[in-house]
Every structure is written in C-alpha cells, then in structure tokens.
Amino acid sequence: MSTLLEIKSSVLRQVQVCPSFRRRTEEEPASSSTEVPEPTAGAWKPGDGVEFFAQMRLILKKGESRQGLPCPEVLLRSSSPAPTEPMDPSRGLRALTQEEVEMLYEEALYTVLYRAGTMGPDQVDDQGALLSYLQQVFGTSPEEHAEAMERVKKAKAPTYALKVSVMRAKNLLAKDPNGFSDPYCMLGILPASGTLREPGPHKEQRFSFRKGSKRGGPLPAKCIQVTEVKSSTLNPVWKEHFLFEIEDVSTDQLHLDIWDHDDDVSLVEACRKLNEVIGLKGMSRYFKQIVKSARTNGTAGPTEDHTDDFLGCLNIPIREVPVAGEDRWFKLEPRSSASRVQGDCQLVLKLITTQRDTSMSQRGRSGFLSYLLLLSRLLQFEHQAEEPNSSSWRGELSGPAATVLCLHGAQSNLSALQLAVLHWQVSSRHHQTRTLDYGYLLGLLEDMQAHWEEAASLPQEQEEGLADSFSAFSEFGLRLLRQLRDYFPATNSTAVYRLELLLKCLGKLQLFQPSFEICPFETELNMDIAAALKRGNREWFDKLLNSQSPREQPGPQRLAGLVKLADTVYEDLQSCYGIYASLFHSIIKIDFFTLTFRQLERLVAEEAWVLTEELSPKMTLEVASGLFELYLTLADIQCFWSSIPGRDSRSLALAGIHAPFLPAVKLWLQVLRDQARWRLQGAVDVDTLEPMDSSSKHSSSAATASLCFSHIQELWARLAWPDPAQAQGLGTQLSQDLCEAALFYTELLRKKVDTQPGAAGEAVSEPLCVVLNDVELLRKAAGQALRGLAWPEGAPGLEGVLPRPLLSCMQALDEDLQREARTVTAHLTSKMVGDIRKYVQHISLSPDSIQNEEAMAPLLKYLDEKLALLNASLVKENLSRVLEALWELLLQAILQALGANRDMSADFYGRFHFTLEALVNFFHAEGQGLPLESLRDGSYKRLEEELRLHQCSTRECIEQYYLDKLKQRSLEHNRFGRLSVRCHYEAAEQRLVVEVLHAADLLPLDANGLSDPFVIVELGPPHLFPLVRSQRTQVKSRTLHPVYDELFYFSVPAEACRRRGACVLFTVMDHDWLSTNDFAGEAALGLGSIGGVARPQVGGSARAGQPVTLHLRRPRAQVRSALRMLEGRNNKEAQEFVKRLKELEKYMEADP
C-alpha cells in the first residue's frame, strides 16, 4: 500500500500545479461541508430534471429538421388526391333557354342525318346509335324526339362543297432538257357521266384536262382551277386552296392533272439552252426540241397540240373523302396504260356544307357558335357520366360524342384553329364549374398555340370570346394562387403537380398576349400573379395569427401561440424554397421564395418586437422559457436566409432581434444549469453501477450524463448568438456550468461507490471498473460538448480555433477528470499490490538452479488472469491506464527487491533482467497493449540501468558515471550560468592543454547577491589518469561574470584521451572564507572530440581552436544511479571513488 501511496503522491504533485474546477468549488465557503451541494430550485419543479430535458429534446428535434436547405424528396410526403378546388356554376357558359335547347338539338340531328363522306375507324357509323346518344344528352322524350326528327327530315338538304388544298408534289418525272420540269396542276369536279366510258378495242385511257384541246363539245369538268407553274423543279410546293361545289356527293369525283409547262421557244433560244442539258436523256429531249422548232420555222402556232407534257393524274371519289377530312399523299396515276409517270402529290381535302336549313342557321347563328354550344352540352354530359367527382378527368369523349362533334365541325367549315379555340373556351369555362385535369387544359393551349402560329388570326368576335375566356381563367387561377397553401399543399405531390400544370397554363396565356389585337390583360400577367401571391401571404399570416396568437390576449398567453406561429412560418418557408420556388421561377419567372420570405419575415419580426417589449418588464421563468424557444425559431429563420448563396441577413427585419431576448436567454441558461444537476443526481440515485447491457461497459448514469452534455452542445449550436461579446459571456458561463456539472457527477459517483459493499478477496472490483468507464465516457462527452461551445471572437482567420477561456476551461476539466480516473485506477489496483510483491519476492528467492521461465511463471499467470478480467470490464483507454499503473507497480516492486538484495550473484540480476524483458513483451502484447516507448520509459530506464550496472565491474561503473555526465543536458540553460573554455591536445609534447576563458550568469551564492567563483579542472575517470591531479583557477571576487584566461597543462597520452568516458570535468565553486565552499555548477567535455585527439594538429597552431561554451548544471538521477551502485560495492576502488564524490556532494546540498 505504501508503494501505491508513493505513486499517488508523485502524481498529485504534478497535477496540483494547474488550477482545477474541483479546487475552485472546494474553496467556496458554502462547500466546506462534506455533503454534496444541492442544486437550487429553478424554473421547473425540483425533481429529477427529466421533464425539463424532455422538453429540451423536443426543441432540439425541431432544430434537427432545419439543418441545411430542404429537399423536395423530404417535403413531398403524400400522394393522396389533391384538395378540392372551388366550383362556381355561375362561372360557366350562359344557360340556354328552352327554345335555344330545342334549336341546338335540331342542329345536332340535322348534322347526323345529312352527314357526308367516309366515317373513320374510331367513329360511330351507326346513325341510330348517334341519334339515340343525342336523345340521352338532351334528355328528350320519344315524342319530342320524333317531332324533331320530322322537322329535320322536312328541311332542305344542305349544299355540299369540297375544300381542296394542293400542298406539294415530289419525285416527278423530268420533261425538260435541263433534267427538271415546270409543273402545275389542273383540277376540277367530274360528274358521274364523265367517269363512264363505253368499252372498245382501243387501249384504256383515263380522262385528263387537255390544254388547248380541239375536241368538239364542252369540257366534261366543271369549275376547272389551275395552280401556279413552279419552274425547274421535281418537288414543287404550291400550298394553294380551292373550293368546289358538289352536286352529288355519292357519284362526283375530284380529278387532278399535273403537267409540265413548255413555253414556245425559237431555234436560237433552244440553242442557247445547250448549257442546261443534263445527261443523255436530256440531250435526246434537246434535239427533239431543235427539230420541233425548225419544223415550225422557229415559231409555235396557236393551235399546236401537246405543247405541255403530262406528269400524272388523280381521281378521288367524293364519297371516299373522310368525314373529318384528310391530309395525305396520293400516288400519281397514268392516263393510259402506255403513260409513264412517277411521284406523289399531297392534298388536304375537307367536305363541308355551305347552306344549312336549320333554325340556328336561319337566325344567323354561325357554325362557330353552334359548335360551342353543342360542345358545352356534350362535355357536361360526358364528365357527369364518366367521373362526376373527379378532378383528374382529361376530357376523354365517347365515340358518339366525338363523332357528332367531328361531323358538325367539318360541316360548319371550322378551321383547326377555330376548333382548338372552341375546345379551350368550353373546357376552361367548364373547369371553373367542375374541375378538370390541368394537363388536359395545358394540352388544349398547346394545340391552340400550334394552330395559331399557322393561321395567326381569328374574326374579331371570336377573338373577343377567346380573350374573355383567358381573362376568366386567369382570374380563376389567381384566386387559387391566393390560397396556394390550401389548394396546393407542399406535402402533397399530386397537388404540387397540379400547381405546376396550372402555372404552365398561365404561362401559356402570357405567350398569347402579344398576339391579341384586343388584349385581355390590363397589366402583365406575372405582375398580377405576384400581387395575388403577396395578398395570399398576408391573408394566410393574418388567419394564422388570429387563430394562434390573437392580439387581444395578454402577452404571456400570446407567447406560446407566437412560438407555434413562428414554427409554422419556418415550415412554410421551407416549402416555398424546396417546392414552390423552382416552379414559379422556371415557369413564370417569379422569385416566389424571396417575395414570400421578405413578407413573412417582416410580419413575424413585427409581432416579435411588440411582444418582447411587452414581456420584458414581466420576465418570469415561464416567460423566459417561451422567449428562449421563440428566439431559436427566429434565429433559424435568419440562418435559413443566410444559408442560401448570395443572401445577406443584415438586411432582414429580424436583424438585431437577439437584443431583447438576452435577459430571457441568460435566465433560461441558469435554469439549464440547475436542471442538469437534478438530472445527474436522479440518474446516479437509480444507478446500480452495472453495465447497461452486454455491448457497453458503462452504467446508465454515464449514458444520461453524456446525453445531457450532448443536448447542451446542440442547444448552443442552435442558439448561435450573433453578438461576439455577448456570446463570449454566455459561452463562458455555460462552459463553466458544464464543467461544474461534470465534477458534480464524479462526486456523486464517488459517494455511490463508497457505499457499495466490496466482495471479500476480490482483486478486481466490478463497480470500480464501471465507475472508471463512467469517468472516461464523461471525459469524452464533456470534452466534445465543450469544443462545441465555441463562440465567434470576431477576429478574422480564427475559424476553428477555440477561444482562450474555453480552451483553459477544457484543459482544467480534462486534468480534473484525468486525475479522477487515476485515483479510481489507483483504488482498483491497490488490492493487487500485495500479490505482485509476493510474486516478485518469489522470483528473487528462487534458487539459481531453477530456469528463469519457471521462476516468473506464477507472476505471469497471475497477471494474465487479472488482465483478462480487466479487459472484459474496461474500455480501451481505461485498460491502458490500469496497465500503466500495474507496470509502474511491477517496476517499483522489482526495484525494491533489488534494493533489499545487494551484491548478489550475476544469475540473480540476470533473472530479473530476463523477467523485465518478459514483462515488456507481456504488456506490449504484440501491439495490442502498451506501446514500447511507454514501457521503456521512466522507472524502466532506472531499473534497466541498475540491472546493467549490477552486472558491470567497478571501473565500468565509474566510466558509466562519467558517460552519464557527458550525456546529461541542461534543461534550463540560463539557470546555473555558462562557462567558456578552449581545449586541444599537443601531440609533440603529449599533453592536454585546457584554457579556462570566462564564465557568465553564475548563481549569486553570497549575501551580497554576488559570488567569489573559481573553477576546478580535473580529468576522469581516475583509473584512466591515475597520475593526474586536479587544478584550479584563481578566485574572482564579487562577480557573476568572472574572466580567467588561464592555461592548464595535463601530461597524458593521447590513447587515454580516446578511451570510453574520458573527459575533462569543470566544477565551479563559490569561495567562502569562513565556511565551506559552495557548489555553483559543473560541466563536462569529452576528450575524444577535441583537436589533436580526434585528429592531429597541423602546423603547430595550438591555440587556433574555437572556444566552447558549456552550460553549467547539477548532477541528476541518472548520474547518481551509478554512484549508488558503487556505494553497494565493498572493493577499495569503489569506496575511494564514492568517498571523494561524497565530499563534493556536501557542497551541493543547498540547491538554489
């Protein structure tokens, strides 16, 4: 036990140099009692602190979700249907009167009964099915349906016409010498009589328009139309439009010829075209043209036939034209079997009516208006029948509905642009009465935009109707955007997608704005959207304020509501940034996040300023807690803005908001200090000092303490106090409170373990192991928490550098906890001291006949068993501590054994040397235990030196004494002063020349503050220089900087100077006339390195060497170890050497 106390005392002497939190606490008058100081009651009831830290955990959890910028994947948590949008029947198209309904029904029946053309594969060809469907749509009774049918059948049939657009042709035959043709088209309607021919023996020949035909009788084609001639091309583009009246839809045909136009040219002109001839075929055509021109004497008669060359023809029966019209390529046909043609021609055909005998037509209602009313009627019926309550309906019409609309649109001669406009007008109006899918509406706008670019104009009346629909839809969309959070919540992916489509629809409306002669928008639409968003933000905030923190309530009651309001605003800003901002910016170029953040941040700041001014005079613990939580949210809002690149929080309304919260924060941190102590007290009270589970080696109270400190660190990080000076004050106080709480916990643990009953004979105490692990876990947790309490110091370039007060606090706490860990380690290993001494004594008493391994086997077995228990019970850091303590105990025990057994045999010391090396390997454990540097340091060096010296001869020990002096380095160069000397060896004279030059900064050893120094010069070791006596300088009175400049000669052989340990020793003494001389310091200079010994002198320059400055010192432990070894020897040489040194040591007893 005495050895353990010696170790503890040496450790405590080193630790007591530094101030500690424990000593600071002990010096307080109130803590002079042995009882643990009780924490004062704080804002919460004096309990175990669980409720307080649970509340703090909720605050921290709230902050965890606010780390970094929000991601859309995190915010979009639901894919449920979007909220229902408002429906207003009054925003649809005007309701029809009964008479208008009957007229519209008659119009629809007329369209079906007098249809013309071929029905498509997706259309309903059954007339009865179409009529039955219309009867359902209009809800007419059989009698009403029969009457309407009778009226329609009595009406006059419509007049039909065929719209033909000749677009282009491709791959035509080349008829001109230059390899091209000059094509044009001739087209017209052939009645049924023109298509029939009597069979005959001649070749089959189709009808064709013949330019300048000499046949008698009128041409069989009526209304013949001709396109322009496209010169020198085989792929002409015409894009010309024609209208032909149709007499009989079932029998009439459209006929089209394509000809190569040939101008009459003279022989001279034909010759001029020689350079345009291409290929052999072109050359042949060229010669034919020359012959033709020569035969006509260079002119062409007016009646010359076949001037133009035939390129192909088309015959299209009218009845085969699709109802919806068609746009297709037709392959050109020959006019006879002998004709050779090639190529295709693109035509756009549409069969329309020009006169309709219906009531709506008679009253001047255009087909455009009739189609609009009919589409509205069908859309309402289809939506109600398909999905009456769905907002995802995309306007999919049934087969009968699509067929009826196709028939009516074609018969009314509505263009693709007009149809697109009509579908948009009706669907956008219908959407405001019964919600449709925005993707469907966007598709209608895109379709209309595509056709708008082609047609580029509408009649004024129709454009006004379109402008009205745009205004109505934009007004409806703005109303939805004002209530953005209600109809398009950011957590609902379905609603967000609907918002994206709505914004795209509004963006499309902006594209149409420059195209209107009558602008539907008074201002830019995006300006209206921004205004609607601002108004919506204010309405949302006011509603939230009135429900959660109405101004009529007293301040303390409003505080909790304002905290909730600020939290809601923060979540809303997250949604704005993560979800809404990208949509608004990418689609309609509005910075929605900045707009919303500036507005809401200003509104929240106004409420916070007003409330803090009201509550400052009424500061209570409850109010401080609420204000603290409110400030954290406000700081999070500022931090959110600052975390976005390019944003500066100094321009915010919340800038400087921290100032009125400072008193509340200080009071709340005081509450935190008290509650932390209560929490630690409660945790230790219920702690059983057993490991929590199989995977941990610490107890429950350490886990609680670690969690408390972690919460404090997280809380400080969230607080992020912006004022550096105030932050330093808060951080310093909080760090001191945390350190005191940590030491408070260790005091509680010490008291707890003192009350634990120890098992008799138990060498390894499990409660002590748990306590040691608890202290180590606390040390790490407290250190990490303190590092997290850093505050900004305001100096540039100091990021990551801990403030000096915090660093001092950390170091002091770490030293206290390290000391506590060493104390517990000492208690833990104290029961092993007796056993270790017993096993070391066994080694020392083992006879020489026993092998070294057998002698130390019991010690290794004992250590192996105990360390196995310690390894299972301790964490790695604590196991290292215990290993270090056990290692020191073993070294001290072996040193004591050596001290108790002097002048033993070489085998005795060899056995302990073997034991020492075996223990080094045991404790190193192939790198798993203590590092070799640590094992071979400190007491090990002393022990190894003693073992080595015990095995040396007397002269070897004396040489080691001088070698140690040469190796010794002064740790404090200026404490004992300096001595300047110059040495060299004169080989010719075989003598060593030593010149003592001067000394400086010697110790003042006299009462007058000065000294009377002189220097003793001697050579050693004595057995190397047996005939050489020491010499001395003169005494220099009353000085600390004496100048000697004295030469001393020593007649010694050079070989002796080169021996191991050979040196010149300078001893500086203070001469006293009435008492013993005082020792001032000494220095040694090895002879092997001086000039003349290491290398011969050249040219006799004996005094050419450079002066050497030696730092004076006192002999240290490693020097005295050799001296102690010589003391235990009984031979004469050793005793005489020790006697001479003893006399010198008398002068050193007073160590200044």
PDB file of C-alpha atoms in Angstrom, residues 105 114 149 232 460 476 606 617 652 670 672 686 710 728 850 864 1125:
ATOM      1  CA  TYR A 105     -80.999  19.652 -80.619  1.00  0.00           C
ATOM      2  CA  TYR A 114     -77.138  14.796 -93.545  1.00  0.00           C
ATOM      3  CA  MET A 149     -86.804  14.236 -86.438  1.00  0.00           C
ATOM      4  CA  SER A 232     -37.337  23.922-112.823  1.00  0.00           C
ATOM      5  CA  GLN A 460     -62.852  39.829 -84.180  1.00  0.00           C
ATOM      6  CA  PHE A 476     -59.796  31.838 -61.500  1.00  0.00           C
ATOM      7  CA  GLU A 606     -43.079  42.955 -36.094  1.00  0.00           C
ATOM      8  CA  PRO A 617     -40.832  44.059 -17.524  1.00  0.00           C
ATOM      9  CA  LEU A 652     -33.684  41.489 -42.718  1.00  0.00           C
ATOM     10  CA  GLN A 670     -29.470  29.342 -15.301  1.00  0.00           C
ATOM     11  CA  LEU A 672     -30.479  24.654 -17.531  1.00  0.00           C
ATOM     12  CA  VAL A 686     -31.082   4.877  -9.647  1.00  0.00           C
ATOM     13  CA  SER A 710     -24.712  16.437 -25.932  1.00  0.00           C
ATOM     14  CA  GLN A 728     -18.421  35.117 -25.087  1.00  0.00           C
ATOM     15  CA  ILE A 850      15.539 -23.002 -11.461  1.00  0.00           C
ATOM     16  CA  ASP A 864      -2.849 -12.982 -17.220  1.00  0.00           C
ATOM     17  CA  MET A1125      25.643   1.175  -7.461  1.00  0.00           C
TER      18      MET A1125
END
